[in-house]
Amino acid sequence: MITTTDLTKVYRSRDREVTALDGVSLHVRPGEVFGVIGRSGAGKSTLIRCLNLLERPTSGTVTVDGVDLTALGGRGHRARRPLRQARARIGMIFQHFNLLSSRTVKGNVELPLEILGLGRRERSRKALELLDLVGLADKAKAYPAQLSGGQKQRVGIARALAGDPKVLLSDEATSALDPETTRSVLGLLRDLNRQLGLTILLITHEMDVVKTVCDSAALMAEGRIVESGAVSELLATPGSRLAHELFPVGGPQGAAGRTTVDLTFHGATAGDPVVSRLARTHGIDVSIVGAALDTVGGHQVGRMRIELPGTFEDNVLAIGFLREQGLTVELPAQAGLPGQGAPPPDGAPPPPPASGRTAAAGRAGEAGEAGEGAETVGAEGAEGGAA
Amino acid sequence: MTWEEMRPLLEQGTIDTLYMTFWSTLVAVLGGLPLGVLLVLTDRGGPLQNLPLNRVIGVVVNVGRSLPFIILMVALIPVTRSIVGTAIGPTAAIVPLAIGAIPFFARLVETAVREVDHGLVEAAWAMGGGTWTVVLKVLLPQALPSLVAGLTTTVIAVIGYSAMAGAVGGGGLGTLALTYGYQRFEHGFTLITVAVLVLVVTAVQLLGDGAVRLLARRTRTSG
């Protein structure tokens, strides 16, 4: 539905060049919710703005619903008619909603319909229908200033759907909302995705958003896609950075005479009482150090850090047992040893997750909010995991 | 001078002042609005970025604004004569008044339009809107309260300028104050003219403020 090939965007100012996008190739399948996650400055905003050519990429192509937008004339600002028509079929919602304060809620939803050239009666009918869809039928006559943040974003969503788009771009749409409102707006996006078969590409710095709604995700850093794929597959990939950031497990590791093991639950294994079975069959006292479990795309997934008494050699059997149960097993402290689930460096620029947690924590420290947000989630999840 | 003598003069003077103000403000809006919007659109990063044009408009506006009105008026006498046929009287005064007010209003329009959140412009683009959509459906409606406030300021400035027009026989309250008050030493009459001007200006300001308040009400959270 959305395909970019080798997308590059370089900003030139008088004496320097900034590469915001560095060869981004992305493929979003029809009907999926695709999340692009990354820190501020990773290039995600530039990416989403290149997708409807609000920014014209320096090189590369963007194809949305079979139309090569980059081939259509006009620059970001001076868009020619074919590009404008293509844009009208791509919905977009924004972090700060971007509603016109001079128009009522209904008037805001009618704006794209005016651009499409619909008649007055038709506009009114369609706008009310859309407001009903987002649950704001009773606010049609209100002005945006009278609405809460969540309601404003619902108006933004109604407005974005006015052109019957197949694709919705969401530019940090929940970043200005509190957690509860975020959940309700994400729930609405999920419903629209299912009801209308709407393909959604969202960018965010909140891991929680990816966890809640995304089928697939891509991690961006320094203008490049570091990792991408279906969320459930990424979780099953040993050493996935995204998995580490989605489910950061806390707790110290590597106490002397103990073996720290990171487990990733995904798919069918998630429901199994693996840990208690391990304790029973091998007579081992397992301590849960940290855990983050959640439901992603309807499947229970997550990661857990457990500690086993004794050195690695003492626990070979137990670790073998865990692998047999279909879990992805990583040994953060033993990463140097051969064949212990630590991935080979895969060419990703930042440190390979040999000591997964430490690396994640270090990076989170650098950039603040994203990492910290995820940390809290980890702590919440831990209770569920232990129970 | 008795009140009976003054009254018809004051009435005619007020009517002349309002007449000059109305028409020159109208022309100032018709000229200043597009100029002000163009100043924003053609600026760096604007949708119609065109720096040479932007520079030219900027210089014209600056020159227009920095000329003292009385000099502009005298300098424009040939132009006025070719348009109106005479350089004397209220109708003739409209020409320099309008030309002086266009750059004044254009700057106020520029400021008002610049204040509109760029995110709204991008949203309109993302919906498939072009430059016309952006100007007519986003920039001007969103800037309307500021534009009305700017209009009020412009009307009041034009009333002030129109009094100056009295110096070259423009008519209106300014001419009265000069010819009767100043040249015939009727200080009382001058004071009365001033009082009438104050009344007119106050009325315009109150009207303008009221309109702005009405327009701005919807953007506040209270409702």
Short mmCIF file of C-alpha atoms in Angstrom, two decimals, chain B residues 22-211:
data_model
loop_
_atom_site.label_atom_id
_atom_site.label_comp_id
_atom_site.label_asym_id
_atom_site.label_seq_id
_atom_site.Cartn_x
_atom_site.Cartn_y
_atom_site.Cartn_z
CA PHE B 22 -14.62 55.48 4.33
CA TRP B 23 -13.44 55.55 0.75
CA SER B 24 -9.73 55.69 1.48
CA THR B 25 -10.03 52.84 3.99
CA LEU B 26 -11.92 50.82 1.43
CA VAL B 27 -9.17 51.35 -1.13
CA ALA B 28 -6.54 50.65 1.54
CA VAL B 29 -8.17 47.31 2.33
CA LEU B 30 -8.48 46.37 -1.34
CA GLY B 31 -4.83 47.22 -1.92
CA GLY B 32 -3.30 46.38 1.44
CA LEU B 33 -4.88 42.97 1.96
CA PRO B 34 -3.40 41.32 -1.14
CA LEU B 35 -0.08 43.07 -0.58
CA GLY B 36 0.12 41.92 3.04
CA VAL B 37 -0.80 38.35 2.09
CA LEU B 38 1.73 38.40 -0.74
CA LEU B 39 4.42 39.57 1.68
CA VAL B 40 3.85 36.38 3.68
CA LEU B 41 3.40 34.01 0.74
CA THR B 42 6.50 35.14 -1.13
CA ASP B 43 8.74 35.16 1.91
CA ARG B 44 11.39 32.51 2.51
CA GLY B 45 9.70 29.19 3.18
CA GLY B 46 6.34 30.53 2.06
CA PRO B 47 4.16 28.69 -0.43
CA LEU B 48 4.98 31.12 -3.24
CA GLN B 49 8.54 31.82 -2.21
CA ASN B 50 9.87 34.55 -4.46
CA LEU B 51 12.51 36.57 -2.69
CA PRO B 52 13.05 39.28 -5.34
CA LEU B 53 9.32 40.02 -5.47
CA ASN B 54 9.16 39.92 -1.69
CA ARG B 55 12.03 42.42 -1.50
CA VAL B 56 10.35 44.77 -3.99
CA ILE B 57 7.01 44.74 -2.16
CA GLY B 58 8.84 45.19 1.12
CA VAL B 59 10.71 48.26 -0.15
CA VAL B 60 7.59 49.83 -1.65
CA VAL B 61 5.71 49.33 1.60
CA ASN B 62 8.57 50.73 3.65
CA VAL B 63 8.94 53.80 1.47
CA GLY B 64 5.19 54.37 1.61
CA ARG B 65 5.22 54.11 5.38
CA SER B 66 8.25 56.25 6.06
CA LEU B 67 7.15 59.26 3.99
CA PRO B 68 5.51 61.88 6.22
CA PHE B 69 1.91 62.06 5.12
CA ILE B 70 1.91 65.77 4.45
CA ILE B 71 4.81 65.38 2.03
CA LEU B 72 3.21 62.39 0.34
CA MET B 73 0.09 64.47 -0.12
CA VAL B 74 1.92 67.34 -1.75
CA ALA B 75 4.02 65.00 -3.88
CA LEU B 76 0.90 63.25 -5.13
CA ILE B 77 -0.89 66.41 -6.26
CA PRO B 78 -0.25 65.71 -9.98
CA VAL B 79 -1.49 62.16 -9.59
CA THR B 80 -4.56 63.33 -7.71
CA ARG B 81 -5.29 65.93 -10.36
CA SER B 82 -5.07 63.34 -13.13
CA ILE B 83 -7.43 60.98 -11.29
CA VAL B 84 -10.00 63.33 -9.74
CA GLY B 85 -9.51 66.39 -11.93
CA THR B 86 -8.72 68.66 -8.98
CA ALA B 87 -6.33 68.64 -6.03
CA ILE B 88 -8.70 70.39 -3.66
CA GLY B 89 -11.67 69.05 -1.71
CA PRO B 90 -12.59 65.86 0.12
CA THR B 91 -12.74 63.68 -2.99
CA ALA B 92 -9.26 64.77 -4.03
CA ALA B 93 -7.96 64.01 -0.53
CA ILE B 94 -9.05 60.39 -0.87
CA VAL B 95 -6.23 59.69 -3.34
CA PRO B 96 -3.26 60.49 -1.08
CA LEU B 97 -5.09 59.13 1.97
CA ALA B 98 -5.68 55.79 0.28
CA ILE B 99 -2.15 55.59 -1.08
CA GLY B 100 -0.75 56.41 2.35
CA ALA B 101 -2.97 53.87 4.08
CA ILE B 102 -2.27 50.93 1.74
CA PRO B 103 1.25 50.19 3.04
CA PHE B 104 0.10 50.90 6.59
CA PHE B 105 -2.64 48.28 6.37
CA ALA B 106 -0.42 45.89 4.35
CA ARG B 107 2.05 45.65 7.25
CA LEU B 108 -0.74 44.98 9.72
CA VAL B 109 -2.13 42.29 7.42
CA GLU B 110 1.32 40.74 7.12
CA THR B 111 1.70 40.54 10.90
CA ALA B 112 -1.79 39.10 11.35
CA VAL B 113 -1.35 36.45 8.66
CA ARG B 114 2.11 35.48 9.87
CA GLU B 115 0.64 34.63 13.26
CA VAL B 116 -1.44 31.81 11.79
CA ASP B 117 -0.04 28.46 12.88
CA HIS B 118 1.92 26.88 10.03
CA GLY B 119 0.53 23.49 11.02
CA LEU B 120 -2.87 24.61 9.74
CA VAL B 121 -1.35 25.44 6.37
CA GLU B 122 0.27 22.01 6.22
CA ALA B 123 -3.02 20.38 7.16
CA ALA B 124 -4.69 22.14 4.23
CA TRP B 125 -1.92 20.97 1.92
CA ALA B 126 -2.26 17.44 3.20
CA MET B 127 -5.97 17.55 2.33
CA GLY B 128 -5.06 18.40 -1.24
CA GLY B 129 -5.57 22.14 -0.95
CA GLY B 130 -3.65 24.59 -3.11
CA THR B 131 -2.51 28.14 -2.42
CA TRP B 132 -6.00 29.60 -2.94
CA THR B 133 -7.47 27.19 -0.45
CA VAL B 134 -4.75 28.05 2.01
CA VAL B 135 -5.33 31.80 1.66
CA LEU B 136 -9.12 31.86 1.50
CA LYS B 137 -10.00 29.04 3.86
CA VAL B 138 -7.14 29.02 6.32
CA LEU B 139 -5.03 32.17 6.49
CA LEU B 140 -7.69 34.87 6.19
CA PRO B 141 -10.40 33.24 8.36
CA GLN B 142 -7.87 32.35 11.04
CA ALA B 143 -6.39 35.84 11.00
CA LEU B 144 -9.78 37.57 10.93
CA PRO B 145 -9.79 38.89 14.52
CA SER B 146 -6.30 40.37 14.05
CA LEU B 147 -7.29 41.73 10.65
CA VAL B 148 -10.29 43.52 12.14
CA ALA B 149 -8.10 44.95 14.89
CA GLY B 150 -5.68 46.13 12.18
CA LEU B 151 -8.56 47.65 10.26
CA THR B 152 -9.60 49.63 13.33
CA THR B 153 -6.07 50.97 13.70
CA THR B 154 -6.02 51.87 10.02
CA VAL B 155 -9.35 53.72 10.16
CA ILE B 156 -8.12 55.77 13.08
CA ALA B 157 -4.84 56.54 11.36
CA VAL B 158 -6.77 57.63 8.25
CA ILE B 159 -8.96 59.95 10.36
CA GLY B 160 -5.76 61.49 11.69
CA TYR B 161 -4.29 61.85 8.21
CA SER B 162 -7.54 63.34 6.92
CA ALA B 163 -7.19 66.21 9.37
CA MET B 164 -3.82 66.90 7.80
CA ALA B 165 -5.50 67.02 4.43
CA GLY B 166 -7.02 70.25 5.70
CA ALA B 167 -3.62 71.87 5.22
CA VAL B 168 -3.97 71.62 1.44
CA GLY B 169 -7.68 72.35 1.32
CA GLY B 170 -8.86 68.79 1.69
CA GLY B 171 -12.01 69.59 3.60
CA GLY B 172 -13.43 67.88 6.65
CA LEU B 173 -12.85 68.63 10.32
CA GLY B 174 -9.14 69.34 9.77
CA THR B 175 -9.89 72.15 7.34
CA LEU B 176 -12.39 73.63 9.79
CA ALA B 177 -9.92 73.61 12.63
CA LEU B 178 -7.26 75.25 10.44
CA THR B 179 -9.30 77.82 8.57
CA TYR B 180 -11.75 78.87 11.27
CA GLY B 181 -9.92 77.92 14.43
CA TYR B 182 -6.30 78.66 13.62
CA GLN B 183 -6.42 81.37 10.97
CA ARG B 184 -9.32 83.30 12.56
CA PHE B 185 -8.15 82.73 16.15
CA GLU B 186 -11.38 80.99 17.11
CA HIS B 187 -9.73 78.80 19.74
CA GLY B 188 -13.08 77.63 21.06
CA PHE B 189 -13.95 76.32 17.64
CA THR B 190 -10.67 74.42 17.42
CA LEU B 191 -11.45 72.76 20.73
CA ILE B 192 -14.91 71.77 19.56
CA THR B 193 -13.46 70.24 16.39
CA VAL B 194 -11.00 68.30 18.47
CA ALA B 195 -13.83 67.08 20.66
CA VAL B 196 -15.75 65.87 17.62
CA LEU B 197 -12.64 64.06 16.34
CA VAL B 198 -12.17 62.40 19.71
CA LEU B 199 -15.78 61.26 19.62
CA VAL B 200 -15.44 59.84 16.14
CA VAL B 201 -12.18 58.03 16.96
CA THR B 202 -13.60 56.63 20.18
CA ALA B 203 -16.67 55.36 18.39
CA VAL B 204 -14.54 53.63 15.76
CA GLN B 205 -12.31 52.05 18.40
CA LEU B 206 -15.26 50.78 20.43
CA LEU B 207 -16.90 49.38 17.31
CA GLY B 208 -13.67 47.66 16.26
CA ASP B 209 -13.01 46.23 19.73
CA GLY B 210 -16.53 44.92 19.86
CA ALA B 211 -16.15 43.18 16.52
#
